[in-house]
Structures are given as structure tokens and as C-alpha cells.
Tab-separated table of C-alpha atoms in Angstrom:
chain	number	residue	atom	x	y	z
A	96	UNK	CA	-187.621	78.214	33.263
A	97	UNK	CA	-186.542	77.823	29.373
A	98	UNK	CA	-188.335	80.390	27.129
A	99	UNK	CA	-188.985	81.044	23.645
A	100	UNK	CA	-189.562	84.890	22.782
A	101	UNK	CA	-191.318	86.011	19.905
A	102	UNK	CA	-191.993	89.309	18.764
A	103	UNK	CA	-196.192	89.262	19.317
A	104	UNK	CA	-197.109	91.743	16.241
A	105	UNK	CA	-199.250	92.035	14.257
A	106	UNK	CA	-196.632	91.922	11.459
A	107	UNK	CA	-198.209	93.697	8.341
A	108	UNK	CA	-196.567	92.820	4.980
A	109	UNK	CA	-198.445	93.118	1.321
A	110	UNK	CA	-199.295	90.777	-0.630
A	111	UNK	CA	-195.941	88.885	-2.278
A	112	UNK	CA	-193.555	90.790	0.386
A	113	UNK	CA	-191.300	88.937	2.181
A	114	UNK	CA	-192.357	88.476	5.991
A	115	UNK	CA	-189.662	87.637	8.530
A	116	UNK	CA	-190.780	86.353	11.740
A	117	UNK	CA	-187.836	85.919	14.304
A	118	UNK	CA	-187.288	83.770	17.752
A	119	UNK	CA	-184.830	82.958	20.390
A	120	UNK	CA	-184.638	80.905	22.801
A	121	UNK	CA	-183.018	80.025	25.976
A	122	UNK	CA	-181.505	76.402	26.252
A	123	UNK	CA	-178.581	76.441	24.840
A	124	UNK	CA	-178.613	72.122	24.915
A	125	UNK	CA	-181.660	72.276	22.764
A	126	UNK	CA	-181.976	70.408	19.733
A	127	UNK	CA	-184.487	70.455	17.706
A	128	UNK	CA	-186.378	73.651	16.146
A	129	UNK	CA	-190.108	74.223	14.222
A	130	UNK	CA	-192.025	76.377	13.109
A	131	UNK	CA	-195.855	75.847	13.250
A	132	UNK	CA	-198.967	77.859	11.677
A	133	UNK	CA	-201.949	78.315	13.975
A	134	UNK	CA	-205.193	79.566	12.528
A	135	UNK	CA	-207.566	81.126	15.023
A	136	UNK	CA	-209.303	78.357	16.868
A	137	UNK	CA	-207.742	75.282	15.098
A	138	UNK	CA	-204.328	73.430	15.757
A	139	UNK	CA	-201.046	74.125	15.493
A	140	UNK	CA	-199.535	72.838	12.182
A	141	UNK	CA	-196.175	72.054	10.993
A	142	UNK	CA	-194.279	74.813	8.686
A	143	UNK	CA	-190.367	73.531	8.997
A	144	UNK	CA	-188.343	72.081	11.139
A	145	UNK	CA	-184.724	72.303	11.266
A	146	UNK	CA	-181.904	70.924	13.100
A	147	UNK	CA	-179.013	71.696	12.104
A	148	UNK	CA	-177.067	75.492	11.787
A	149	UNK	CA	-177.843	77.658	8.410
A	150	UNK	CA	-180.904	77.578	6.456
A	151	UNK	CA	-183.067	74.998	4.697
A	152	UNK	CA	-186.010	76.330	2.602
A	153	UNK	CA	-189.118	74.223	1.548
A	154	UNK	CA	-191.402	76.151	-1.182
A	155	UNK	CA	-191.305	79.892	-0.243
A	156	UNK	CA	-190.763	79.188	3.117
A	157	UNK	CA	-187.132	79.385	4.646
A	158	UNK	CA	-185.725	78.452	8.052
A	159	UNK	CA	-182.769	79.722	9.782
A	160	UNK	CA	-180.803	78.391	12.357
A	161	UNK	CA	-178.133	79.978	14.729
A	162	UNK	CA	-177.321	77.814	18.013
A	163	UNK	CA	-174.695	80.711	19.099
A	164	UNK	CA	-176.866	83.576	18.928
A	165	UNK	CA	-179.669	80.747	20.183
A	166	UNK	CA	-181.915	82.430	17.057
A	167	UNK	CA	-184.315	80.806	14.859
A	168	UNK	CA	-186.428	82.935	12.160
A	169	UNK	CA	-189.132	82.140	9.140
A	170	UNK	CA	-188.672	84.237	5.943
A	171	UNK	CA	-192.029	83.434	4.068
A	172	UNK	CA	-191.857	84.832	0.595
A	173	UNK	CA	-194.313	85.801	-1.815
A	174	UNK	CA	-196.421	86.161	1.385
A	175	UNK	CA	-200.610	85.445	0.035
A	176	UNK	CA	-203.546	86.463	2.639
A	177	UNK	CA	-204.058	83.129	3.100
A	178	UNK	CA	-200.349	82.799	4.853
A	179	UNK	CA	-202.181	85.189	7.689
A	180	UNK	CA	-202.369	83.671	10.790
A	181	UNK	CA	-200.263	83.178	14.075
A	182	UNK	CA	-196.523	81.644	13.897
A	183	UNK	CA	-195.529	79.725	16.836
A	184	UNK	CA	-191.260	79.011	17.057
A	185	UNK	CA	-191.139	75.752	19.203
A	186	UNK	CA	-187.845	74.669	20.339
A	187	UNK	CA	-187.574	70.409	21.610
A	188	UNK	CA	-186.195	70.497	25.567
A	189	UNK	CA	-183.002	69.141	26.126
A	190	UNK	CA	-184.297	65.903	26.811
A	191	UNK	CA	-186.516	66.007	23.600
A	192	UNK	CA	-189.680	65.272	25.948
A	193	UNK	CA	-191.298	68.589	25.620
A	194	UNK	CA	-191.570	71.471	23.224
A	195	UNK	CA	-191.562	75.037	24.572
A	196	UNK	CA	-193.206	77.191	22.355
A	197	UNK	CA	-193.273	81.042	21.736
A	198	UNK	CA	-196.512	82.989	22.015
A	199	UNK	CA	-196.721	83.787	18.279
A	200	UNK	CA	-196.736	85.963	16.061
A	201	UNK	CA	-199.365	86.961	14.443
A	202	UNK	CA	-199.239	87.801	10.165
A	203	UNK	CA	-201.296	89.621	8.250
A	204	UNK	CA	-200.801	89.725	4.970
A	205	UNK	CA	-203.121	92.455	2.568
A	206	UNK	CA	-203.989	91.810	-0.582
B	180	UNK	CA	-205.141	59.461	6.785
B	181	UNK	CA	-202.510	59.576	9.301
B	182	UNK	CA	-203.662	61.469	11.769
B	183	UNK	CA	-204.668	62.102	15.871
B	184	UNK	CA	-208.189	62.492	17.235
B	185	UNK	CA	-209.531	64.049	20.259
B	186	UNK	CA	-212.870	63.891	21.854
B	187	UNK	CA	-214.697	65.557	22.591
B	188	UNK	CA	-214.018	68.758	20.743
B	189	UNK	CA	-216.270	71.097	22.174
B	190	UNK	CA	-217.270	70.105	26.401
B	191	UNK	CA	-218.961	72.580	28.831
B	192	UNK	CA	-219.115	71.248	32.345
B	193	UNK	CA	-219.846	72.116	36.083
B	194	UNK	CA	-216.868	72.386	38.538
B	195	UNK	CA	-216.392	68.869	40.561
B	196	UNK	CA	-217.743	66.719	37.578
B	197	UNK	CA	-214.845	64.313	36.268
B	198	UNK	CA	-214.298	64.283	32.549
B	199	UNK	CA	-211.940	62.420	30.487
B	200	UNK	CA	-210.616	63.521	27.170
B	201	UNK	CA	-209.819	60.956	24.958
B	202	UNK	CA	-206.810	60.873	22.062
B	203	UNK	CA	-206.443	58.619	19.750
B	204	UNK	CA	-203.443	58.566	16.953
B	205	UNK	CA	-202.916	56.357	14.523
B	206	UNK	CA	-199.407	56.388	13.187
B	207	UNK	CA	-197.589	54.269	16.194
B	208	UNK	CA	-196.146	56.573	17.428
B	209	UNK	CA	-194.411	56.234	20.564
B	210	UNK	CA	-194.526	59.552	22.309
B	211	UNK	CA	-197.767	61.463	23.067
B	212	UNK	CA	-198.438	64.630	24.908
B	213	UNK	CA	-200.981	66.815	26.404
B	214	UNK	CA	-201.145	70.844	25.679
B	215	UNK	CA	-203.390	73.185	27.137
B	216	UNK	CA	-203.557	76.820	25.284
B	217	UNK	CA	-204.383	80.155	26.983
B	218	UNK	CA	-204.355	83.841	25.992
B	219	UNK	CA	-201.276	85.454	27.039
B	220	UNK	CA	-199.441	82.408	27.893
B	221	UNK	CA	-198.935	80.340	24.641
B	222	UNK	CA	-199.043	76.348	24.477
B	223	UNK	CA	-197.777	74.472	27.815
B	224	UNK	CA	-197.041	70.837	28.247
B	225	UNK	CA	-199.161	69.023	30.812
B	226	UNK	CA	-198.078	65.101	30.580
B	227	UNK	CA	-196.471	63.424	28.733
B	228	UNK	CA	-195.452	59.555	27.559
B	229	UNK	CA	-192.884	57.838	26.256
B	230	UNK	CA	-194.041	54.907	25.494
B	231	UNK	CA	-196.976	52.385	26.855
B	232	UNK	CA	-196.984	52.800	30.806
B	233	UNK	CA	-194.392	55.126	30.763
B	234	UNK	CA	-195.937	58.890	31.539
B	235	UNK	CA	-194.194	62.371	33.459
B	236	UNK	CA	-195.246	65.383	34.345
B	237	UNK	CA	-194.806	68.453	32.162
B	238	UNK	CA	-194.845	71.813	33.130
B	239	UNK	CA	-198.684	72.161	34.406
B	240	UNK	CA	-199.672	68.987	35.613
B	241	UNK	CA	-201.572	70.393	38.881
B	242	UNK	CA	-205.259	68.843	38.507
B	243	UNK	CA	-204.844	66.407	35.785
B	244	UNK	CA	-203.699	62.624	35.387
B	245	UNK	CA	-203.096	60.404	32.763
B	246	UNK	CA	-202.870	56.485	31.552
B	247	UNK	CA	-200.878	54.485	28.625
B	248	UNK	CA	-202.702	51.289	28.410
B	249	UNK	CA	-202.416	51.074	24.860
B	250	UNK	CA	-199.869	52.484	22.439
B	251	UNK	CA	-202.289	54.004	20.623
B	252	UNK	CA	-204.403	55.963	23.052
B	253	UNK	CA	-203.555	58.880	26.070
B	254	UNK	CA	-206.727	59.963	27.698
B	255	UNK	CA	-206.588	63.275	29.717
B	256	UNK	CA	-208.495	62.987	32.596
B	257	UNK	CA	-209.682	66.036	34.955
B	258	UNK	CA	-211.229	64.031	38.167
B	259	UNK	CA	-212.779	67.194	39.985
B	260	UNK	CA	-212.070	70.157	37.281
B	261	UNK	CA	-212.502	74.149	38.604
B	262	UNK	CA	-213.234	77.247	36.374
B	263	UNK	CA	-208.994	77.922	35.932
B	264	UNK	CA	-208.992	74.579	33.566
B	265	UNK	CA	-211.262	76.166	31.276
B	266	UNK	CA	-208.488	75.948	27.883
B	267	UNK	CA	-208.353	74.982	25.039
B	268	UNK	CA	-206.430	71.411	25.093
B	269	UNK	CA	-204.372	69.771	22.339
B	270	UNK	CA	-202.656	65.898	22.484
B	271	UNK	CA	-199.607	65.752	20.130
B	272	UNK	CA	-197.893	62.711	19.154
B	273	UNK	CA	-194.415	62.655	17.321
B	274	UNK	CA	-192.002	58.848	16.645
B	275	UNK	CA	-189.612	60.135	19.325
B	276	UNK	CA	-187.534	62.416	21.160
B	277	UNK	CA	-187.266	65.894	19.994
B	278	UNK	CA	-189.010	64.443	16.625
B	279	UNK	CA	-192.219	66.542	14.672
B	280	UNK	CA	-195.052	66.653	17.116
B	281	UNK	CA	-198.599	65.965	14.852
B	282	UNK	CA	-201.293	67.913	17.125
B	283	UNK	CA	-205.186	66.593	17.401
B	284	UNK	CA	-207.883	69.084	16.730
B	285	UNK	CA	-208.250	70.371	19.799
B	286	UNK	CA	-211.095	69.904	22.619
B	287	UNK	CA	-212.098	73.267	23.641
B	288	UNK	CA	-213.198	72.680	27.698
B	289	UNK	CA	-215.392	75.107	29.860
B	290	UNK	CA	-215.447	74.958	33.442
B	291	UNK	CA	-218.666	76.577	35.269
């Protein structure tokens, strides 16, 4: 069975840390990697995706990408309390027909 | 507004009494795909279609079926649903494989 592991958390950061939320995952032939925000009882929605090795950062959010160490991770920075919520790492199957996701992690962030 | 809909959003039923859940995006997209969410065990693919008549079987798909008539639409249908299909169920549509899945609002579903 291909998993995605997440540290759970809470992570606690203050307001304008920098959070780091962190992921592997199992299949090496995957693809294709995102990160999604879930608020409590509402749907999961898209942060970044990234495909390739290295980083690629979108606002004050960054994405990281190792296939050999099969790790993916969010740095959020300048975290605000309305960035708390639960982080889901989804990585594509190898066939790109499904995404596995993590359980999430869930960020609170204090003002 | 690109987006994808679900309904109903909020459904309490009896055990036995088929339901359908319907899902409706509009970007034409090609690929859809049914999620149900628990505590403890994260989001898990159900079914899931490639294109119009063209559906599989994800990871859960015990208790569930599916149709592509139209590109458009991918009803989830529970035909005699039981207490341990109480979720909270998502559709997702992305243009293709491995591409950004767009998720519906969710329809959250108890069983009695």
C-alpha cells in the first residue's frame, strides 16, 4: 500500500514565524506533488504543487521537492492566524489516477 | 466561476435506503473522482473516471458504484448504505493525469 506520512501536530508557531510542515512518501515512480489547506469541515484547497526537484515558492509559501530522499515539505512564512488549519501533502499515483494523501497536519498559528 | 458542485451537502438517512450523490463540474475536465474523509484515516479514493464511460475502482470501492454519462457529471451512488459509510465525501476533478485535483464542497452523509 503507498503512503504519505505526515507529522500530525499540532505545530505551534507565532505570528510571522516561519512554519515548516514536512512529508514523505513511498512510491518512488510518483510524479506529481501538492500541498492542500483544509479548514475544519470544508474542502481541501490547493496551496502548491510541484513537480519537479528543488523549490518553487508562490507568495510566502515555498515548496520543496526531493525524489531521492522521497521528501516533500511547506515552509509558510510570515505565518498569520488565519494560515491555521490542517495541511494535507498529496502525492499523484504512478499512474496519475489517484492521489494519496497524508493525514495532515494541523497549524496553529498565535497572534 | 469555475468550479465543482455536490449535492446534497448535508444527508441523514436510514440503513438500506439508496441515495445518490450528485457532482457536477464545470471546467471540462476529463478526470473526476470520489473521496470519502474519516478521522484517523485521512482522504481515500473511492472511484474514479477518466473520461465519459470510462470509471475504476480506487482504493475503497466496497458498497458504492458509479456512472459517466456525461462529461460533466459523476454521481456517487450508495444502493443499500450501512452505518460504516457515514463520511464525509468529496468529488474532485482535475484536466488529467497526475494534474491539480479542484475538490466540491463536500456532502457530509449519516447512516442510521
Amino acid at each position: 500500500q503507498k503512503e504519505v506520512e505526515q507529522n500530525s501536530g499540532p505545530l505551534s508557531v507565532p505570528e510571522g514565524a516561519i512554519a515548516s510542515l514536512n512529508c514523505t512518501y513511498s512510491d518512488r515512480g510518483s510524479q506529481s506533488f501538492f500541498w492542500y489547506r483544509q479548514y475544519s469541515g470544508k474542502s481541501p484547497e490547493l496551496i502548491m504543487f510541484i513537480y519537479s526537484n528543488g523549490d518553487k515558492e508562490d507568495g510566502r509559501f515555498t515548496a520543496q521537492l526531493n525524489k531521492a530522499s522521497q521528501y516533500v515539505s511547506l515552509l509558510i512564512r510570515d505565518s498569520q492566524p488565519s494560515d491555521s488549519a490542517t495541511y494535507l501533502c498529496a502525492v499523484s499515483n504512478q499512474a496519475g489516477t489517484a492521489l494519496i494523501f497524508g493525514k495532515g497536519t494541523t497549524l496553529s498559528v498565535s497572534s | 466561476e469555475a468550479q465543482v458542485t455536490q449535492n446534497p451537502r448535508y444527508l441523514i438517512t436510514v440503513t438500506g435506503k439508496k441515495l445518490t450523490v450528485t457532482c457536477s463540474q464545470n471546467m471540462n475536465h476529463e478526470y473526476m473522482s470520489w473521496y470519502r474523509q474519516d478521522p484517523g484515516l485521512g482522504l481515500r479514493q473511492i472511484y474514479y473516471s477518466m473520461n465519459v464511460e470510462v470509471t475504476d475502482k480506487g482504493d475503497v470501492p466496497e458498497g458504492y458504484k458509479v456512472s459517466r454519462k456525461e462529461k460533466r457529471n459523476f454521481p456517487l451512488i450508495l444502493e443499500s448504505p450501512s452505518p460504516n459509510q457515514t463520511s464525509l465525501y468529496f468529488c474532485a476533478s482535475s484536466s488529467g493525469r497526475g494534474d491539480t485535483q479542484y475538490f466540491g464542497p463536500g456532502t457530509r452523509l449519516t447512516v442510521l
